[in-house]
């Protein structure tokens, strides 16, 4: 077995270790966590011949800079961050052969919000509750439950031979638009808003707030009125759209709480959630109600 070390020279804005998240612990108040864009995550691991749920680095808005100490295959998917190796631009969505001493730099995203860096092999960190995912609010998982910072070192074990170079089929590479529409179902408290407000919600294009994060995507637009009723705290999951008293909807995401006290007016379909993970502040979103 070969060993690969990655040294963080610049951790970017918000870089964490993530896999598909932890299940079976929500009854204890533990969120799922995990990657915000599962489609890009799966593609990154396929490109370096890793198993499906192998942890990767999730890079948000600005990727940072990293140095490798040995030869290894890597892949970068998701948001376009203009990756460079030793100052020379490299392609995303294909496996890249790294040599000892190479430095990888990822800049500010042009399209999308999050990129994914997969390294061939097994990352040497401990699982917490059956997952490698970082939950920064709870300060556990990943690397000490926090974002990566300058001077951090990560180690992988991989096969003696580099595996085949792979390139993603063009029809498997998503295009990240700054204006999207996603499909939703009615939530349990959908009828808590008047029919006119329901139509207002469905006809609106909301802007993504700069206050959005891995807990929830906050939407800004014309305020929606909700009936003055007392809400008992109830279970929530990623994709639930809550309507707080200020009338600005919140879409709960991977690090979102397990119980909420705001009306659950709708639920984004699971197969659309990866698209939400690529929305950045200033982007716009609309909703299509399905039966």
PDB file of C-alpha atoms in Angstrom:
ATOM      1  CA  UNK A   1       0.000   0.000   0.000  1.00  0.00           C
ATOM      2  CA  UNK A   2       1.079   3.557  -0.739  1.00  0.00           C
ATOM      3  CA  UNK A   3       0.428   6.467   1.574  1.00  0.00           C
ATOM      4  CA  UNK A   4      -0.535   9.951   0.436  1.00  0.00           C
ATOM      5  CA  UNK A   5      -0.374  13.072   2.591  1.00  0.00           C
ATOM      6  CA  UNK A   6      -2.204  16.265   1.803  1.00  0.00           C
ATOM      7  CA  UNK A   7      -1.069  19.439   3.565  1.00  0.00           C
ATOM      8  CA  UNK A   8      -3.484  22.358   3.731  1.00  0.00           C
ATOM      9  CA  UNK A   9      -1.783  25.578   2.628  1.00  0.00           C
ATOM     10  CA  UNK A  10      -5.052  27.535   2.541  1.00  0.00           C
ATOM     11  CA  UNK A  11      -8.356  26.024   3.659  1.00  0.00           C
ATOM     12  CA  UNK A  12     -10.544  28.365   1.596  1.00  0.00           C
ATOM     13  CA  UNK A  13     -13.787  29.776   2.987  1.00  0.00           C
ATOM     14  CA  UNK A  14     -15.437  26.648   4.375  1.00  0.00           C
ATOM     15  CA  UNK A  15     -13.834  23.281   3.569  1.00  0.00           C
ATOM     16  CA  UNK A  16     -14.932  20.150   5.407  1.00  0.00           C
ATOM     17  CA  UNK A  17     -14.735  16.379   5.115  1.00  0.00           C
ATOM     18  CA  UNK A  18     -18.076  14.873   4.087  1.00  0.00           C
ATOM     19  CA  UNK A  19     -19.633  11.587   2.965  1.00  0.00           C
ATOM     20  CA  UNK A  20     -23.341  10.798   2.525  1.00  0.00           C
ATOM     21  CA  UNK A  21     -23.994  11.540   6.192  1.00  0.00           C
ATOM     22  CA  UNK A  22     -25.151   9.685   9.274  1.00  0.00           C
ATOM     23  CA  UNK A  23     -28.503   7.943   9.511  1.00  0.00           C
ATOM     24  CA  UNK A  24     -30.342   6.483  12.486  1.00  0.00           C
ATOM     25  CA  UNK A  25     -29.423   9.227  14.953  1.00  0.00           C
ATOM     26  CA  UNK A  26     -32.047  11.891  14.330  1.00  0.00           C
ATOM     27  CA  UNK A  27     -34.042  10.581  17.314  1.00  0.00           C
ATOM     28  CA  UNK A  28     -31.131  11.821  19.431  1.00  0.00           C
ATOM     29  CA  UNK A  29     -31.206  15.246  17.772  1.00  0.00           C
ATOM     30  CA  UNK A  30     -28.249  14.537  15.455  1.00  0.00           C
ATOM     31  CA  UNK A  31     -28.629  15.911  11.906  1.00  0.00           C
ATOM     32  CA  UNK A  32     -27.830  13.844   8.837  1.00  0.00           C
ATOM     33  CA  UNK A  33     -24.986  16.163   7.718  1.00  0.00           C
ATOM     34  CA  UNK A  34     -23.106  14.861   4.641  1.00  0.00           C
ATOM     35  CA  UNK A  35     -22.490  16.392   1.232  1.00  0.00           C
ATOM     36  CA  UNK A  36     -24.782  19.134  -0.024  1.00  0.00           C
ATOM     37  CA  UNK A  37     -24.508  17.921  -3.630  1.00  0.00           C
ATOM     38  CA  UNK A  38     -24.657  14.117  -3.709  1.00  0.00           C
ATOM     39  CA  UNK A  39     -24.501  13.982  -7.510  1.00  0.00           C
ATOM     40  CA  UNK A  40     -21.112  15.716  -7.717  1.00  0.00           C
ATOM     41  CA  UNK A  41     -19.938  13.630  -4.748  1.00  0.00           C
ATOM     42  CA  UNK A  42     -20.764  10.335  -6.475  1.00  0.00           C
ATOM     43  CA  UNK A  43     -19.095  11.483  -9.690  1.00  0.00           C
ATOM     44  CA  UNK A  44     -15.888  12.524  -7.896  1.00  0.00           C
ATOM     45  CA  UNK A  45     -15.504   9.119  -6.256  1.00  0.00           C
ATOM     46  CA  UNK A  46     -16.246   7.273  -9.512  1.00  0.00           C
ATOM     47  CA  UNK A  47     -13.545   9.245 -11.304  1.00  0.00           C
ATOM     48  CA  UNK A  48     -10.854   7.983  -8.895  1.00  0.00           C
ATOM     49  CA  UNK A  49     -12.307   4.443  -8.615  1.00  0.00           C
ATOM     50  CA  UNK A  50     -13.268   4.873  -4.972  1.00  0.00           C
ATOM     51  CA  UNK A  51     -16.177   3.088  -3.334  1.00  0.00           C
ATOM     52  CA  UNK A  52     -19.457   5.003  -3.412  1.00  0.00           C
ATOM     53  CA  UNK A  53     -19.507   6.478   0.085  1.00  0.00           C
ATOM     54  CA  UNK A  54     -15.811   7.350   0.377  1.00  0.00           C
ATOM     55  CA  UNK A  55     -15.350  10.722   2.152  1.00  0.00           C
ATOM     56  CA  UNK A  56     -14.224  13.736   0.121  1.00  0.00           C
ATOM     57  CA  UNK A  57     -13.409  17.391   0.728  1.00  0.00           C
ATOM     58  CA  UNK A  58     -16.371  19.717   0.229  1.00  0.00           C
ATOM     59  CA  UNK A  59     -15.123  23.164  -0.808  1.00  0.00           C
ATOM     60  CA  UNK A  60     -17.449  26.160  -0.473  1.00  0.00           C
ATOM     61  CA  UNK A  61     -17.210  29.363  -2.548  1.00  0.00           C
ATOM     62  CA  UNK A  62     -13.382  29.512  -2.508  1.00  0.00           C
ATOM     63  CA  UNK A  63     -11.483  26.215  -2.629  1.00  0.00           C
ATOM     64  CA  UNK A  64      -8.056  27.018  -1.149  1.00  0.00           C
ATOM     65  CA  UNK A  65      -4.628  25.473  -1.764  1.00  0.00           C
ATOM     66  CA  UNK A  66      -3.244  21.989  -0.987  1.00  0.00           C
ATOM     67  CA  UNK A  67       0.102  20.190  -1.397  1.00  0.00           C
ATOM     68  CA  UNK A  68       0.525  16.444  -2.048  1.00  0.00           C
ATOM     69  CA  UNK A  69       3.612  14.471  -0.998  1.00  0.00           C
ATOM     70  CA  UNK A  70       3.277  11.493  -3.357  1.00  0.00           C
ATOM     71  CA  UNK A  71       1.772  10.334  -6.652  1.00  0.00           C
ATOM     72  CA  UNK A  72      -1.975   9.810  -6.553  1.00  0.00           C
ATOM     73  CA  UNK A  73      -5.102  10.229  -8.670  1.00  0.00           C
ATOM     74  CA  UNK A  74      -7.549  12.973  -7.709  1.00  0.00           C
ATOM     75  CA  UNK A  75     -10.744  14.399  -9.199  1.00  0.00           C
ATOM     76  CA  UNK A  76     -12.593  17.698  -8.818  1.00  0.00           C
ATOM     77  CA  UNK A  77     -16.311  18.011  -9.523  1.00  0.00           C
ATOM     78  CA  UNK A  78     -19.142  20.400  -8.732  1.00  0.00           C
ATOM     79  CA  UNK A  79     -18.797  24.185  -8.768  1.00  0.00           C
ATOM     80  CA  UNK A  80     -16.369  25.663 -11.294  1.00  0.00           C
ATOM     81  CA  UNK A  81     -13.397  26.891  -9.225  1.00  0.00           C
ATOM     82  CA  UNK A  82     -10.748  27.072 -11.984  1.00  0.00           C
ATOM     83  CA  UNK A  83      -8.414  24.476 -10.441  1.00  0.00           C
ATOM     84  CA  UNK A  84      -4.698  24.807 -11.100  1.00  0.00           C
ATOM     85  CA  UNK A  85      -1.773  22.479 -10.400  1.00  0.00           C
ATOM     86  CA  UNK A  86       1.498  24.339  -9.946  1.00  0.00           C
ATOM     87  CA  UNK A  87      -0.167  27.368 -11.549  1.00  0.00           C
ATOM     88  CA  UNK A  88      -1.368  25.516 -14.653  1.00  0.00           C
ATOM     89  CA  UNK A  89      -5.114  25.107 -15.214  1.00  0.00           C
ATOM     90  CA  UNK A  90      -6.465  21.549 -15.137  1.00  0.00           C
ATOM     91  CA  UNK A  91      -9.807  20.093 -16.155  1.00  0.00           C
ATOM     92  CA  UNK A  92     -12.586  19.252 -13.774  1.00  0.00           C
ATOM     93  CA  UNK A  93     -14.757  16.127 -14.046  1.00  0.00           C
ATOM     94  CA  UNK A  94     -11.881  13.813 -14.958  1.00  0.00           C
ATOM     95  CA  UNK A  95      -9.218  11.985 -12.958  1.00  0.00           C
ATOM     96  CA  UNK A  96      -5.937  13.871 -12.610  1.00  0.00           C
ATOM     97  CA  UNK A  97      -2.535  12.318 -11.900  1.00  0.00           C
ATOM     98  CA  UNK A  98      -0.734  14.162  -9.105  1.00  0.00           C
ATOM     99  CA  UNK A  99       3.030  13.946  -8.495  1.00  0.00           C
ATOM    100  CA  UNK A 100       4.912  14.390  -5.220  1.00  0.00           C
ATOM    101  CA  UNK A 101       5.243  18.072  -4.364  1.00  0.00           C
ATOM    102  CA  UNK A 102       2.377  19.228  -6.612  1.00  0.00           C
ATOM    103  CA  UNK A 103       0.252  22.084  -5.317  1.00  0.00           C
ATOM    104  CA  UNK A 104      -3.448  22.294  -6.118  1.00  0.00           C
ATOM    105  CA  UNK A 105      -5.182  25.670  -6.030  1.00  0.00           C
ATOM    106  CA  UNK A 106      -8.921  26.284  -6.346  1.00  0.00           C
ATOM    107  CA  UNK A 107     -10.223  29.824  -6.635  1.00  0.00           C
ATOM    108  CA  UNK A 108     -13.551  31.632  -6.302  1.00  0.00           C
ATOM    109  CA  UNK A 109     -16.445  29.790  -7.888  1.00  0.00           C
ATOM    110  CA  UNK A 110     -17.764  31.045 -11.227  1.00  0.00           C
ATOM    111  CA  UNK A 111     -20.830  28.776 -11.270  1.00  0.00           C
ATOM    112  CA  UNK A 112     -22.317  26.815  -8.406  1.00  0.00           C
ATOM    113  CA  UNK A 113     -21.376  27.006  -4.749  1.00  0.00           C
ATOM    114  CA  UNK A 114     -19.525  23.813  -3.777  1.00  0.00           C
ATOM    115  CA  UNK A 115     -16.786  21.726  -5.382  1.00  0.00           C
ATOM    116  CA  UNK A 116     -15.714  18.228  -4.360  1.00  0.00           C
ATOM    117  CA  UNK A 117     -12.139  16.945  -4.168  1.00  0.00           C
ATOM    118  CA  UNK A 118     -11.802  13.152  -4.167  1.00  0.00           C
ATOM    119  CA  UNK A 119      -8.459  11.437  -3.572  1.00  0.00           C
ATOM    120  CA  UNK A 120      -7.919   7.825  -4.585  1.00  0.00           C
ATOM    121  CA  UNK A 121      -7.775   5.566  -1.541  1.00  0.00           C
ATOM    122  CA  UNK A 122      -8.933   5.373   2.075  1.00  0.00           C
ATOM    123  CA  UNK A 123      -8.826   8.490   4.231  1.00  0.00           C
ATOM    124  CA  UNK A 124      -7.337   7.798   7.648  1.00  0.00           C
ATOM    125  CA  UNK A 125      -9.800   9.397  10.033  1.00  0.00           C
ATOM    126  CA  UNK A 126     -12.257   7.934  12.522  1.00  0.00           C
ATOM    127  CA  UNK A 127     -15.960   7.422  11.937  1.00  0.00           C
ATOM    128  CA  UNK A 128     -18.357   9.125  14.332  1.00  0.00           C
ATOM    129  CA  UNK A 129     -21.803   7.523  14.449  1.00  0.00           C
ATOM    130  CA  UNK A 130     -21.125   5.524  11.270  1.00  0.00           C
ATOM    131  CA  UNK A 131     -20.045   8.543   9.214  1.00  0.00           C
ATOM    132  CA  UNK A 132     -16.969  10.615   8.421  1.00  0.00           C
ATOM    133  CA  UNK A 133     -19.086  13.736   7.864  1.00  0.00           C
ATOM    134  CA  UNK A 134     -18.209  16.971   9.639  1.00  0.00           C
ATOM    135  CA  UNK A 135     -20.902  18.641  11.745  1.00  0.00           C
ATOM    136  CA  UNK A 136     -19.251  21.931  12.675  1.00  0.00           C
ATOM    137  CA  UNK A 137     -22.045  23.131  14.973  1.00  0.00           C
ATOM    138  CA  UNK A 138     -21.771  19.973  17.066  1.00  0.00           C
ATOM    139  CA  UNK A 139     -17.962  19.996  16.714  1.00  0.00           C
ATOM    140  CA  UNK A 140     -17.663  16.339  15.728  1.00  0.00           C
ATOM    141  CA  UNK A 141     -16.900  14.249  12.667  1.00  0.00           C
ATOM    142  CA  UNK A 142     -14.364  14.912   9.918  1.00  0.00           C
ATOM    143  CA  UNK A 143     -11.211  16.543  11.269  1.00  0.00           C
ATOM    144  CA  UNK A 144     -11.932  17.483  14.877  1.00  0.00           C
ATOM    145  CA  UNK A 145     -15.429  18.603  13.903  1.00  0.00           C
ATOM    146  CA  UNK A 146     -14.198  21.748  12.144  1.00  0.00           C
ATOM    147  CA  UNK A 147     -13.298  23.291   8.807  1.00  0.00           C
ATOM    148  CA  UNK A 148      -9.818  22.698   7.397  1.00  0.00           C
ATOM    149  CA  UNK A 149      -7.160  25.289   8.212  1.00  0.00           C
ATOM    150  CA  UNK A 150      -3.613  26.095   7.162  1.00  0.00           C
ATOM    151  CA  UNK A 151      -1.168  23.466   8.435  1.00  0.00           C
ATOM    152  CA  UNK A 152      -3.680  20.612   8.679  1.00  0.00           C
ATOM    153  CA  UNK A 153      -2.534  17.269   7.304  1.00  0.00           C
ATOM    154  CA  UNK A 154      -4.701  14.440   5.935  1.00  0.00           C
ATOM    155  CA  UNK A 155      -3.486  10.969   5.036  1.00  0.00           C
ATOM    156  CA  UNK A 156      -4.784   8.361   2.603  1.00  0.00           C
ATOM    157  CA  UNK A 157      -3.845   4.742   1.972  1.00  0.00           C
ATOM    158  CA  UNK A 158      -4.088   3.597  -1.645  1.00  0.00           C
ATOM    159  CA  UNK A 159      -3.061   0.783  -3.935  1.00  0.00           C
ATOM    160  CA  UNK A 160       0.514   0.583  -5.197  1.00  0.00           C
ATOM    161  CA  UNK A 161      -0.701   1.172  -8.776  1.00  0.00           C
ATOM    162  CA  UNK A 162      -2.575   4.235  -9.962  1.00  0.00           C
ATOM    163  CA  UNK A 163      -5.857   3.147 -11.504  1.00  0.00           C
ATOM    164  CA  UNK A 164      -7.242   4.077 -14.906  1.00  0.00           C
ATOM    165  CA  UNK A 165      -7.780   7.683 -15.850  1.00  0.00           C
ATOM    166  CA  UNK A 166     -11.498   8.364 -16.156  1.00  0.00           C
ATOM    167  CA  UNK A 167     -13.478  11.203 -17.683  1.00  0.00           C
ATOM    168  CA  UNK A 168     -17.103  11.977 -16.893  1.00  0.00           C
ATOM    169  CA  UNK A 169     -19.564  11.545 -19.783  1.00  0.00           C
ATOM    170  CA  UNK A 170     -20.833  14.973 -20.835  1.00  0.00           C
ATOM    171  CA  UNK A 171     -24.417  14.061 -19.995  1.00  0.00           C
ATOM    172  CA  UNK A 172     -23.341  13.354 -16.401  1.00  0.00           C
ATOM    173  CA  UNK A 173     -21.820  16.808 -15.843  1.00  0.00           C
ATOM    174  CA  UNK A 174     -24.494  19.134 -14.423  1.00  0.00           C
ATOM    175  CA  UNK A 175     -24.790  22.771 -15.426  1.00  0.00           C
ATOM    176  CA  UNK A 176     -25.210  25.062 -12.434  1.00  0.00           C
ATOM    177  CA  UNK A 177     -27.538  27.940 -13.198  1.00  0.00           C
ATOM    178  CA  UNK A 178     -28.049  31.048 -11.089  1.00  0.00           C
ATOM    179  CA  UNK A 179     -31.807  30.717 -11.702  1.00  0.00           C
ATOM    180  CA  UNK A 180     -33.497  27.387 -11.011  1.00  0.00           C
ATOM    181  CA  UNK A 181     -36.926  25.898 -10.392  1.00  0.00           C
ATOM    182  CA  UNK A 182     -37.380  22.830  -8.189  1.00  0.00           C
ATOM    183  CA  UNK A 183     -40.314  20.496  -7.659  1.00  0.00           C
ATOM    184  CA  UNK A 184     -42.084  20.441  -4.307  1.00  0.00           C
ATOM    185  CA  UNK A 185     -44.919  18.652  -2.538  1.00  0.00           C
ATOM    186  CA  UNK A 186     -47.382  20.224  -0.124  1.00  0.00           C
ATOM    187  CA  UNK A 187     -46.220  20.256   3.475  1.00  0.00           C
ATOM    188  CA  UNK A 188     -48.282  19.318   6.508  1.00  0.00           C
ATOM    189  CA  UNK A 189     -49.065  22.973   7.226  1.00  0.00           C
ATOM    190  CA  UNK A 190     -49.626  24.010   3.599  1.00  0.00           C
ATOM    191  CA  UNK A 191     -53.220  24.959   4.462  1.00  0.00           C
ATOM    192  CA  UNK A 192     -51.986  27.348   7.138  1.00  0.00           C
ATOM    193  CA  UNK A 193     -51.512  29.969   4.428  1.00  0.00           C
ATOM    194  CA  UNK A 194     -54.362  31.508   2.455  1.00  0.00           C
ATOM    195  CA  UNK A 195     -54.866  30.362  -1.141  1.00  0.00           C
ATOM    196  CA  UNK A 196     -53.721  33.763  -2.393  1.00  0.00           C
ATOM    197  CA  UNK A 197     -50.485  33.404  -0.416  1.00  0.00           C
ATOM    198  CA  UNK A 198     -50.011  29.875  -1.748  1.00  0.00           C
ATOM    199  CA  UNK A 199     -50.191  31.283  -5.264  1.00  0.00           C
ATOM    200  CA  UNK A 200     -47.852  34.108  -4.320  1.00  0.00           C
ATOM    201  CA  UNK A 201     -45.335  31.539  -3.091  1.00  0.00           C
ATOM    202  CA  UNK A 202     -45.597  29.439  -6.262  1.00  0.00           C
ATOM    203  CA  UNK A 203     -45.368  32.459  -8.571  1.00  0.00           C
ATOM    204  CA  UNK A 204     -42.405  34.068  -6.808  1.00  0.00           C
ATOM    205  CA  UNK A 205     -38.703  33.929  -7.639  1.00  0.00           C
ATOM    206  CA  UNK A 206     -36.844  34.131  -4.350  1.00  0.00           C
ATOM    207  CA  UNK A 207     -33.271  35.340  -3.921  1.00  0.00           C
ATOM    208  CA  UNK A 208     -30.774  33.283  -1.897  1.00  0.00           C
ATOM    209  CA  UNK A 209     -29.762  35.206   1.222  1.00  0.00           C
ATOM    210  CA  UNK A 210     -26.144  35.676   2.285  1.00  0.00           C
ATOM    211  CA  UNK A 211     -27.228  34.211   5.640  1.00  0.00           C
ATOM    212  CA  UNK A 212     -27.711  30.778   4.042  1.00  0.00           C
ATOM    213  CA  UNK A 213     -25.475  27.910   5.156  1.00  0.00           C
ATOM    214  CA  UNK A 214     -25.395  24.120   5.526  1.00  0.00           C
ATOM    215  CA  UNK A 215     -28.241  24.328   8.059  1.00  0.00           C
ATOM    216  CA  UNK A 216     -30.673  26.068   5.790  1.00  0.00           C
ATOM    217  CA  UNK A 217     -31.130  28.139   2.650  1.00  0.00           C
ATOM    218  CA  UNK A 218     -32.795  31.415   3.560  1.00  0.00           C
ATOM    219  CA  UNK A 219     -34.965  33.008   0.900  1.00  0.00           C
ATOM    220  CA  UNK A 220     -35.618  36.704   0.372  1.00  0.00           C
ATOM    221  CA  UNK A 221     -38.513  38.259  -1.532  1.00  0.00           C
ATOM    222  CA  UNK A 222     -41.981  39.628  -0.948  1.00  0.00           C
ATOM    223  CA  UNK A 223     -42.980  38.508   2.542  1.00  0.00           C
ATOM    224  CA  UNK A 224     -45.567  35.715   2.798  1.00  0.00           C
ATOM    225  CA  UNK A 225     -48.350  35.980   5.358  1.00  0.00           C
ATOM    226  CA  UNK A 226     -49.016  32.994   7.607  1.00  0.00           C
ATOM    227  CA  UNK A 227     -52.090  32.508   9.782  1.00  0.00           C
ATOM    228  CA  UNK A 228     -51.607  33.365  13.450  1.00  0.00           C
ATOM    229  CA  UNK A 229     -51.668  29.840  14.855  1.00  0.00           C
ATOM    230  CA  UNK A 230     -49.591  28.182  17.546  1.00  0.00           C
ATOM    231  CA  UNK A 231     -47.163  25.626  16.066  1.00  0.00           C
ATOM    232  CA  UNK A 232     -46.077  22.662  18.191  1.00  0.00           C
ATOM    233  CA  UNK A 233     -42.431  21.710  17.521  1.00  0.00           C
ATOM    234  CA  UNK A 234     -42.507  18.835  15.038  1.00  0.00           C
ATOM    235  CA  UNK A 235     -40.018  16.626  13.120  1.00  0.00           C
ATOM    236  CA  UNK A 236     -38.277  18.121  10.095  1.00  0.00           C
ATOM    237  CA  UNK A 237     -35.871  16.724   7.492  1.00  0.00           C
ATOM    238  CA  UNK A 238     -33.667  18.154   4.708  1.00  0.00           C
ATOM    239  CA  UNK A 239     -35.803  19.701   1.995  1.00  0.00           C
ATOM    240  CA  UNK A 240     -38.599  20.882   4.302  1.00  0.00           C
ATOM    241  CA  UNK A 241     -39.599  24.486   3.586  1.00  0.00           C
ATOM    242  CA  UNK A 242     -40.477  26.330   6.782  1.00  0.00           C
ATOM    243  CA  UNK A 243     -42.316  29.643   6.942  1.00  0.00           C
ATOM    244  CA  UNK A 244     -41.316  31.705   9.990  1.00  0.00           C
ATOM    245  CA  UNK A 245     -43.312  34.685  11.229  1.00  0.00           C
ATOM    246  CA  UNK A 246     -41.244  37.159   9.165  1.00  0.00           C
ATOM    247  CA  UNK A 247     -42.663  35.565   6.001  1.00  0.00           C
ATOM    248  CA  UNK A 248     -39.304  34.637   4.456  1.00  0.00           C
ATOM    249  CA  UNK A 249     -39.126  30.865   3.759  1.00  0.00           C
ATOM    250  CA  UNK A 250     -36.227  28.667   4.880  1.00  0.00           C
ATOM    251  CA  UNK A 251     -35.287  25.403   3.158  1.00  0.00           C
ATOM    252  CA  UNK A 252     -33.714  23.062   5.702  1.00  0.00           C
ATOM    253  CA  UNK A 253     -30.518  21.367   4.524  1.00  0.00           C
ATOM    254  CA  UNK A 254     -28.013  18.724   5.650  1.00  0.00           C
ATOM    255  CA  UNK A 255     -27.011  20.268   8.992  1.00  0.00           C
ATOM    256  CA  UNK A 256     -30.536  21.426   9.793  1.00  0.00           C
ATOM    257  CA  UNK A 257     -32.167  20.693  13.120  1.00  0.00           C
ATOM    258  CA  UNK A 258     -34.310  17.594  13.637  1.00  0.00           C
ATOM    259  CA  UNK A 259     -37.299  19.428  15.188  1.00  0.00           C
ATOM    260  CA  UNK A 260     -38.756  22.761  14.127  1.00  0.00           C
ATOM    261  CA  UNK A 261     -41.411  25.146  15.361  1.00  0.00           C
ATOM    262  CA  UNK A 262     -42.315  26.866  12.084  1.00  0.00           C
ATOM    263  CA  UNK A 263     -45.082  25.745   9.688  1.00  0.00           C
ATOM    264  CA  UNK A 264     -43.839  23.182   7.148  1.00  0.00           C
ATOM    265  CA  UNK A 265     -45.529  24.522   4.055  1.00  0.00           C
ATOM    266  CA  UNK A 266     -43.740  22.325   1.495  1.00  0.00           C
ATOM    267  CA  UNK A 267     -41.054  19.687   0.884  1.00  0.00           C
ATOM    268  CA  UNK A 268     -38.505  19.748  -1.955  1.00  0.00           C
ATOM    269  CA  UNK A 269     -38.325  16.357  -3.684  1.00  0.00           C
ATOM    270  CA  UNK A 270     -35.290  14.336  -2.605  1.00  0.00           C
ATOM    271  CA  UNK A 271     -34.001  14.046  -6.169  1.00  0.00           C
ATOM    272  CA  UNK A 272     -33.801  17.855  -6.362  1.00  0.00           C
ATOM    273  CA  UNK A 273     -31.820  18.393  -3.142  1.00  0.00           C
ATOM    274  CA  UNK A 274     -28.386  18.202  -4.810  1.00  0.00           C
ATOM    275  CA  UNK A 275     -29.348  21.235  -6.910  1.00  0.00           C
ATOM    276  CA  UNK A 276     -30.035  23.261  -3.770  1.00  0.00           C
ATOM    277  CA  UNK A 277     -26.511  22.489  -2.558  1.00  0.00           C
ATOM    278  CA  UNK A 278     -25.115  24.495  -5.484  1.00  0.00           C
ATOM    279  CA  UNK A 279     -27.080  27.702  -4.832  1.00  0.00           C
ATOM    280  CA  UNK A 280     -25.033  30.669  -3.660  1.00  0.00           C
ATOM    281  CA  UNK A 281     -26.056  34.103  -2.346  1.00  0.00           C
ATOM    282  CA  UNK A 282     -27.714  36.160  -5.046  1.00  0.00           C
ATOM    283  CA  UNK A 283     -28.983  33.167  -7.035  1.00  0.00           C
ATOM    284  CA  UNK A 284     -32.725  32.831  -7.546  1.00  0.00           C
ATOM    285  CA  UNK A 285     -35.135  29.940  -7.044  1.00  0.00           C
ATOM    286  CA  UNK A 286     -38.759  29.184  -7.889  1.00  0.00           C
ATOM    287  CA  UNK A 287     -40.996  26.253  -7.045  1.00  0.00           C
ATOM    288  CA  UNK A 288     -43.227  23.878  -9.021  1.00  0.00           C
ATOM    289  CA  UNK A 289     -45.934  22.117  -7.024  1.00  0.00           C
ATOM    290  CA  UNK A 290     -46.589  18.501  -8.011  1.00  0.00           C
ATOM    291  CA  UNK A 291     -49.293  16.085  -6.884  1.00  0.00           C
TER     292      UNK A 291
END
